PDB file of C-alpha atoms in Angstrom:
ATOM      1  CA  MET L   1       0.000   0.000   0.000  1.00 94.00           C
ATOM      2  CA  LEU L   2       0.961   3.639  -0.544  1.00 96.00           C
ATOM      3  CA  ILE L   3       0.270   6.461   1.920  1.00 95.00           C
ATOM      4  CA  VAL L   4      -0.088   9.970   0.479  1.00 94.00           C
ATOM      5  CA  ASP L   5      -0.273  12.688   3.146  1.00 92.00           C
ATOM      6  CA  ASP L   6       1.762  15.858   3.604  1.00 90.00           C
ATOM      7  CA  HIS L   7       1.665  15.912   7.434  1.00 89.00           C
ATOM      8  CA  PRO L   8       4.487  13.994   9.192  1.00 90.00           C
ATOM      9  CA  ILE L   9       2.298  13.337  12.253  1.00 88.00           C
ATOM     10  CA  ALA L  10      -0.454  11.853  10.071  1.00 88.00           C
ATOM     11  CA  GLN L  11       2.118   9.756   8.216  1.00 91.00           C
ATOM     12  CA  GLY L  12       3.458   8.398  11.513  1.00 91.00           C
ATOM     13  CA  GLY L  13      -0.039   7.692  12.788  1.00 90.00           C
ATOM     14  CA  LEU L  14      -0.965   5.771   9.630  1.00 92.00           C
ATOM     15  CA  ARG L  15       2.257   3.740   9.811  1.00 93.00           C
ATOM     16  CA  SER L  16       1.352   2.758  13.385  1.00 92.00           C
ATOM     17  CA  VAL L  17      -2.215   1.831  12.422  1.00 91.00           C
ATOM     18  CA  PHE L  18      -1.146  -0.447   9.576  1.00 93.00           C
ATOM     19  CA  ALA L  19       1.660  -1.993  11.622  1.00 91.00           C
ATOM     20  CA  THR L  20      -1.066  -3.652  13.726  1.00 88.00           C
ATOM     21  CA  SER L  21      -2.277  -5.716  10.741  1.00 89.00           C
ATOM     22  CA  ASP L  22      -0.395  -8.482   8.903  1.00 90.00           C
ATOM     23  CA  ARG L  23      -2.526  -7.807   5.828  1.00 91.00           C
ATOM     24  CA  TYR L  24      -0.736  -4.572   4.924  1.00 94.00           C
ATOM     25  CA  LYS L  25       2.769  -3.718   3.789  1.00 94.00           C
ATOM     26  CA  ILE L  26       3.599  -0.059   3.233  1.00 95.00           C
ATOM     27  CA  VAL L  27       5.703   0.284   0.075  1.00 95.00           C
ATOM     28  CA  GLY L  28       5.876   4.059   0.101  1.00 95.00           C
ATOM     29  CA  VAL L  29       4.907   7.288   1.862  1.00 95.00           C
ATOM     30  CA  LEU L  30       4.619  10.453  -0.252  1.00 94.00           C
ATOM     31  CA  ASP L  31       3.956  14.024   0.839  1.00 91.00           C
ATOM     32  CA  ASN L  32       3.277  15.400  -2.650  1.00 89.00           C
ATOM     33  CA  GLY L  33       0.369  14.396  -4.876  1.00 87.00           C
ATOM     34  CA  ALA L  34       2.354  15.151  -8.031  1.00 87.00           C
ATOM     35  CA  LEU L  35       4.582  12.119  -7.314  1.00 90.00           C
ATOM     36  CA  VAL L  36       1.789   9.559  -6.992  1.00 91.00           C
ATOM     37  CA  SER L  37       1.109   8.682 -10.615  1.00 88.00           C
ATOM     38  CA  ALA L  38       4.766   7.908 -11.396  1.00 89.00           C
ATOM     39  CA  PHE L  39       5.100   5.911  -8.157  1.00 93.00           C
ATOM     40  CA  VAL L  40       2.143   3.605  -8.851  1.00 91.00           C
ATOM     41  CA  ARG L  41       3.451   2.990 -12.382  1.00 88.00           C
ATOM     42  CA  SER L  42       6.898   2.013 -11.090  1.00 90.00           C
ATOM     43  CA  GLN L  43       5.916   0.013  -7.977  1.00 89.00           C
ATOM     44  CA  GLU L  44       3.399  -2.720  -7.290  1.00 89.00           C
ATOM     45  CA  VAL L  45       0.647  -0.996  -5.310  1.00 93.00           C
ATOM     46  CA  ASP L  46      -2.724  -2.565  -4.452  1.00 93.00           C
ATOM     47  CA  LEU L  47      -4.105   0.227  -2.287  1.00 95.00           C
ATOM     48  CA  VAL L  48      -3.605   3.988  -1.880  1.00 96.00           C
ATOM     49  CA  VAL L  49      -4.615   5.982   1.208  1.00 96.00           C
ATOM     50  CA  LEU L  50      -4.929   9.514  -0.141  1.00 95.00           C
ATOM     51  CA  ASP L  51      -5.217  12.778   1.780  1.00 93.00           C
ATOM     52  CA  MET L  52      -7.559  15.043  -0.176  1.00 89.00           C
ATOM     53  CA  ASN L  53      -6.010  18.299   1.055  1.00 85.00           C
ATOM     54  CA  MET L  54      -2.378  18.686   0.081  1.00 80.00           C
ATOM     55  CA  PRO L  55      -0.336  21.548  -1.347  1.00 72.00           C
ATOM     56  CA  GLY L  56       0.423  21.369  -5.058  1.00 71.00           C
ATOM     57  CA  LEU L  57      -1.665  18.862  -6.994  1.00 76.00           C
ATOM     58  CA  ARG L  58      -5.137  18.531  -5.453  1.00 82.00           C
ATOM     59  CA  GLY L  59      -6.155  15.146  -4.097  1.00 87.00           C
ATOM     60  CA  ILE L  60      -9.141  14.999  -6.466  1.00 89.00           C
ATOM     61  CA  ASN L  61      -6.773  15.348  -9.452  1.00 90.00           C
ATOM     62  CA  VAL L  62      -4.484  12.631  -8.097  1.00 91.00           C
ATOM     63  CA  LEU L  63      -7.515  10.392  -7.688  1.00 92.00           C
ATOM     64  CA  ALA L  64      -8.777  11.037 -11.239  1.00 91.00           C
ATOM     65  CA  GLU L  65      -5.363  10.261 -12.675  1.00 88.00           C
ATOM     66  CA  ILE L  66      -4.631   6.995 -10.873  1.00 89.00           C
ATOM     67  CA  VAL L  67      -8.155   5.562 -10.914  1.00 87.00           C
ATOM     68  CA  GLY L  68      -8.743   6.607 -14.517  1.00 82.00           C
ATOM     69  CA  SER L  69      -5.486   5.030 -15.687  1.00 80.00           C
ATOM     70  CA  SER L  70      -5.216   1.858 -13.622  1.00 79.00           C
ATOM     71  CA  ASP L  71      -8.464   1.252 -11.716  1.00 76.00           C
ATOM     72  CA  MET L  72      -6.487   1.662  -8.488  1.00 85.00           C
ATOM     73  CA  THR L  73      -8.149   0.993  -5.112  1.00 93.00           C
ATOM     74  CA  VAL L  74      -8.100   4.340  -3.273  1.00 95.00           C
ATOM     75  CA  ILE L  75      -9.312   5.301   0.189  1.00 96.00           C
ATOM     76  CA  ILE L  76      -9.905   9.005   0.768  1.00 94.00           C
ATOM     77  CA  LEU L  77      -8.724  10.455   4.071  1.00 91.00           C
ATOM     78  CA  THR L  78      -9.729  14.027   4.814  1.00 89.00           C
ATOM     79  CA  GLY L  79      -9.770  16.598   7.568  1.00 81.00           C
ATOM     80  CA  GLU L  80     -12.374  18.641   5.708  1.00 72.00           C
ATOM     81  CA  THR L  81     -16.139  18.280   5.643  1.00 71.00           C
ATOM     82  CA  GLN L  82     -16.660  19.272   2.008  1.00 77.00           C
ATOM     83  CA  PHE L  83     -19.126  16.468   1.390  1.00 86.00           C
ATOM     84  CA  THR L  84     -19.847  17.471  -2.214  1.00 84.00           C
ATOM     85  CA  GLU L  85     -16.147  16.914  -2.989  1.00 86.00           C
ATOM     86  CA  ILE L  86     -16.175  13.585  -1.134  1.00 91.00           C
ATOM     87  CA  GLU L  87     -19.228  12.528  -3.138  1.00 89.00           C
ATOM     88  CA  TYR L  88     -17.417  13.570  -6.320  1.00 89.00           C
ATOM     89  CA  ALA L  89     -14.407  11.465  -5.259  1.00 92.00           C
ATOM     90  CA  LEU L  90     -16.688   8.449  -4.839  1.00 91.00           C
ATOM     91  CA  LYS L  91     -18.126   9.014  -8.330  1.00 88.00           C
ATOM     92  CA  LEU L  92     -14.553   9.140  -9.639  1.00 89.00           C
ATOM     93  CA  GLY L  93     -13.995   5.686  -8.153  1.00 91.00           C
ATOM     94  CA  ALA L  94     -12.712   6.091  -4.585  1.00 94.00           C
ATOM     95  CA  ARG L  95     -13.519   2.915  -2.648  1.00 95.00           C
ATOM     96  CA  GLY L  96     -13.944   4.542   0.744  1.00 95.00           C
ATOM     97  CA  ALA L  97     -13.893   7.794   2.710  1.00 95.00           C
ATOM     98  CA  VAL L  98     -12.834   8.439   6.298  1.00 95.00           C
ATOM     99  CA  SER L  99     -12.506  11.644   8.302  1.00 93.00           C
ATOM    100  CA  LYS L 100      -9.218  12.295  10.104  1.00 90.00           C
ATOM    101  CA  SER L 101     -11.225  13.168  13.202  1.00 89.00           C
ATOM    102  CA  GLU L 102     -12.563   9.599  13.534  1.00 92.00           C
ATOM    103  CA  PRO L 103     -10.910   6.683  15.382  1.00 91.00           C
ATOM    104  CA  ALA L 104      -7.899   5.137  13.655  1.00 87.00           C
ATOM    105  CA  ALA L 105      -9.739   1.803  13.389  1.00 88.00           C
ATOM    106  CA  GLU L 106     -12.024   3.381  10.772  1.00 94.00           C
ATOM    107  CA  ILE L 107      -9.211   3.612   8.218  1.00 93.00           C
ATOM    108  CA  LEU L 108      -8.450  -0.080   8.708  1.00 93.00           C
ATOM    109  CA  ARG L 109     -12.132  -0.959   8.267  1.00 94.00           C
ATOM    110  CA  ALA L 110     -12.241   1.104   5.073  1.00 96.00           C
ATOM    111  CA  CYS L 111      -9.135  -0.574   3.632  1.00 96.00           C
ATOM    112  CA  ASP L 112     -10.342  -4.072   4.551  1.00 95.00           C
ATOM    113  CA  ALA L 113     -13.741  -3.419   2.969  1.00 96.00           C
ATOM    114  CA  ALA L 114     -12.253  -1.929  -0.206  1.00 94.00           C
ATOM    115  CA  LEU L 115      -9.906  -4.877  -0.736  1.00 92.00           C
ATOM    116  CA  ASP L 116     -12.914  -7.182  -0.223  1.00 93.00           C
ATOM    117  CA  GLY L 117     -14.725  -5.404  -3.080  1.00 91.00           C
ATOM    118  CA  GLU L 118     -16.934  -3.071  -1.044  1.00 94.00           C
ATOM    119  CA  VAL L 119     -17.205   0.712  -0.755  1.00 94.00           C
ATOM    120  CA  TYR L 120     -16.808   1.875   2.855  1.00 96.00           C
ATOM    121  CA  LEU L 121     -18.047   5.143   4.327  1.00 95.00           C
ATOM    122  CA  SER L 122     -17.162   5.940   7.920  1.00 95.00           C
ATOM    123  CA  PRO L 123     -20.027   7.027  10.221  1.00 94.00           C
ATOM    124  CA  MET L 124     -19.195  10.728   9.847  1.00 92.00           C
ATOM    125  CA  MET L 125     -19.052  10.387   6.059  1.00 93.00           C
ATOM    126  CA  GLN L 126     -22.372   8.528   5.967  1.00 92.00           C
ATOM    127  CA  ARG L 127     -24.071  11.298   7.927  1.00 90.00           C
ATOM    128  CA  GLY L 128     -22.562  14.057   5.810  1.00 89.00           C
ATOM    129  CA  LEU L 129     -23.233  12.400   2.479  1.00 88.00           C
ATOM    130  CA  ALA L 130     -26.870  11.705   3.379  1.00 84.00           C
ATOM    131  CA  SER L 131     -27.572  15.376   2.605  1.00 76.00           C
ATOM    132  CA  VAL L 132     -25.911  15.267  -0.843  1.00 75.00           C
ATOM    133  CA  GLN L 133     -28.302  14.457  -3.671  1.00 68.00           C
ATOM    134  CA  ALA L 134     -27.169  11.569  -5.876  1.00 67.00           C
ATOM    135  CA  PRO L 135     -27.052  12.206  -9.651  1.00 68.00           C
ATOM    136  CA  GLU L 136     -29.583  10.530 -11.923  1.00 72.00           C
ATOM    137  CA  ILE L 137     -26.956   9.160 -14.322  1.00 82.00           C
ATOM    138  CA  ALA L 138     -24.162   6.772 -13.333  1.00 81.00           C
ATOM    139  CA  LEU L 139     -20.795   6.921 -15.092  1.00 88.00           C
ATOM    140  CA  SER L 140     -17.867   4.530 -14.795  1.00 87.00           C
ATOM    141  CA  PRO L 141     -14.735   5.719 -12.933  1.00 86.00           C
ATOM    142  CA  ARG L 142     -12.882   6.067 -16.260  1.00 89.00           C
ATOM    143  CA  GLN L 143     -15.747   8.081 -17.771  1.00 92.00           C
ATOM    144  CA  MET L 144     -15.756  10.279 -14.667  1.00 91.00           C
ATOM    145  CA  ALA L 145     -11.992  10.787 -14.958  1.00 91.00           C
ATOM    146  CA  ILE L 146     -12.324  11.806 -18.612  1.00 94.00           C
ATOM    147  CA  LEU L 147     -15.221  14.120 -17.744  1.00 94.00           C
ATOM    148  CA  HIS L 148     -13.106  15.624 -14.949  1.00 93.00           C
ATOM    149  CA  TYR L 149     -10.360  16.553 -17.405  1.00 93.00           C
ATOM    150  CA  LEU L 150     -12.804  17.719 -20.099  1.00 94.00           C
ATOM    151  CA  ALA L 151     -14.173  20.155 -17.519  1.00 93.00           C
ATOM    152  CA  GLN L 152     -10.626  21.467 -17.036  1.00 91.00           C
ATOM    153  CA  GLY L 153     -10.387  22.170 -20.767  1.00 92.00           C
ATOM    154  CA  GLU L 154      -7.958  19.383 -21.651  1.00 93.00           C
ATOM    155  CA  THR L 155      -7.823  17.895 -25.150  1.00 93.00           C
ATOM    156  CA  ASN L 156      -8.240  14.221 -26.062  1.00 93.00           C
ATOM    157  CA  LYS L 157      -4.463  14.000 -26.505  1.00 94.00           C
ATOM    158  CA  GLU L 158      -3.793  15.494 -23.059  1.00 94.00           C
ATOM    159  CA  ILE L 159      -6.355  13.184 -21.425  1.00 94.00           C
ATOM    160  CA  SER L 160      -4.809  10.208 -23.217  1.00 92.00           C
ATOM    161  CA  TYR L 161      -1.395  11.145 -21.784  1.00 90.00           C
ATOM    162  CA  ARG L 162      -2.697  11.758 -18.248  1.00 88.00           C
ATOM    163  CA  LEU L 163      -4.574   8.466 -18.051  1.00 90.00           C
ATOM    164  CA  SER L 164      -2.008   6.421 -20.018  1.00 88.00           C
ATOM    165  CA  ILE L 165      -4.654   5.212 -22.462  1.00 90.00           C
ATOM    166  CA  ALA L 166      -4.875   5.364 -26.263  1.00 91.00           C
ATOM    167  CA  GLN L 167      -6.565   8.356 -27.905  1.00 92.00           C
ATOM    168  CA  PRO L 168      -9.186   6.110 -29.588  1.00 92.00           C
ATOM    169  CA  THR L 169     -10.114   4.862 -26.091  1.00 93.00           C
ATOM    170  CA  VAL L 170     -10.599   8.454 -24.946  1.00 93.00           C
ATOM    171  CA  SER L 171     -12.727   9.139 -28.045  1.00 94.00           C
ATOM    172  CA  PHE L 172     -14.829   6.031 -27.357  1.00 93.00           C
ATOM    173  CA  HIS L 173     -15.549   7.143 -23.789  1.00 93.00           C
ATOM    174  CA  ILE L 174     -16.368  10.684 -24.914  1.00 94.00           C
ATOM    175  CA  ALA L 175     -18.868   9.219 -27.382  1.00 93.00           C
ATOM    176  CA  GLU L 176     -20.347   7.214 -24.484  1.00 92.00           C
ATOM    177  CA  LEU L 177     -20.561  10.407 -22.420  1.00 94.00           C
ATOM    178  CA  ARG L 178     -22.456  12.096 -25.272  1.00 92.00           C
ATOM    179  CA  ARG L 179     -24.836   9.144 -25.428  1.00 90.00           C
ATOM    180  CA  LYS L 180     -25.409   8.863 -21.663  1.00 91.00           C
ATOM    181  CA  LEU L 181     -25.831  12.605 -21.222  1.00 91.00           C
ATOM    182  CA  ASP L 182     -27.959  12.844 -24.369  1.00 90.00           C
ATOM    183  CA  VAL L 183     -26.113  15.779 -25.920  1.00 92.00           C
ATOM    184  CA  PRO L 184     -25.460  16.407 -29.636  1.00 88.00           C
ATOM    185  CA  SER L 185     -21.813  17.486 -29.398  1.00 88.00           C
ATOM    186  CA  ASN L 186     -18.699  17.248 -27.233  1.00 86.00           C
ATOM    187  CA  ARG L 187     -18.974  20.946 -26.341  1.00 86.00           C
ATOM    188  CA  LYS L 188     -22.257  20.267 -24.525  1.00 92.00           C
ATOM    189  CA  ILE L 189     -20.919  17.409 -22.370  1.00 94.00           C
ATOM    190  CA  VAL L 190     -19.548  19.549 -19.528  1.00 93.00           C
ATOM    191  CA  ASP L 191     -22.591  21.859 -19.440  1.00 92.00           C
ATOM    192  CA  ARG L 192     -24.967  18.911 -19.215  1.00 90.00           C
ATOM    193  CA  ALA L 193     -22.812  17.179 -16.587  1.00 91.00           C
ATOM    194  CA  GLN L 194     -22.923  20.325 -14.464  1.00 89.00           C
ATOM    195  CA  GLU L 195     -26.724  20.519 -14.822  1.00 87.00           C
ATOM    196  CA  LEU L 196     -26.945  16.907 -13.590  1.00 86.00           C
ATOM    197  CA  LYS L 197     -24.536  17.653 -10.712  1.00 82.00           C
ATOM    198  CA  LEU L 198     -21.988  15.138 -11.997  1.00 86.00           C
ATOM    199  CA  LEU L 199     -19.269  17.785 -11.639  1.00 82.00           C
TER     200      LEU L 199
END
């Protein structure tokens, strides 16, 4: 597993938590989100615990990149209560969400559940997300990642590079986005996604 958090105290706490379980081996600890994508391409990583609030590259962008490119299992760890962003992270493919203010055992529960194929929300996340309205249309994590980058104005070529997938694959998913969102052109995709609260 890989830990991504810019606070040394949080890093130390997470090391201690995972040291209590034989199931986990920490292969890296990073304090900068910009390093994550290259790390998971160069090392064998089954699970990422990702702090959403780091300087530099935002956690949501790190998530879009690694889930969109490799279907990585990611648990979101956050000190914030921006539940719309947490809900967006889950749509992008995060497999769990835990608040830093909750007991350390919650992060272990989230990781265990995610590796067993479930999506885990800690009690605080469940309560907060209950007030966020779910979108009517469901997109795959890769489609969400592509939509995320379309909304940032990136081209098919740039998205292909970011997600390490072929340009025809990007084009296929954009066509699927047009179909699912029922829009006549690529330019309308982001507008319609915003109307449906997908972004």
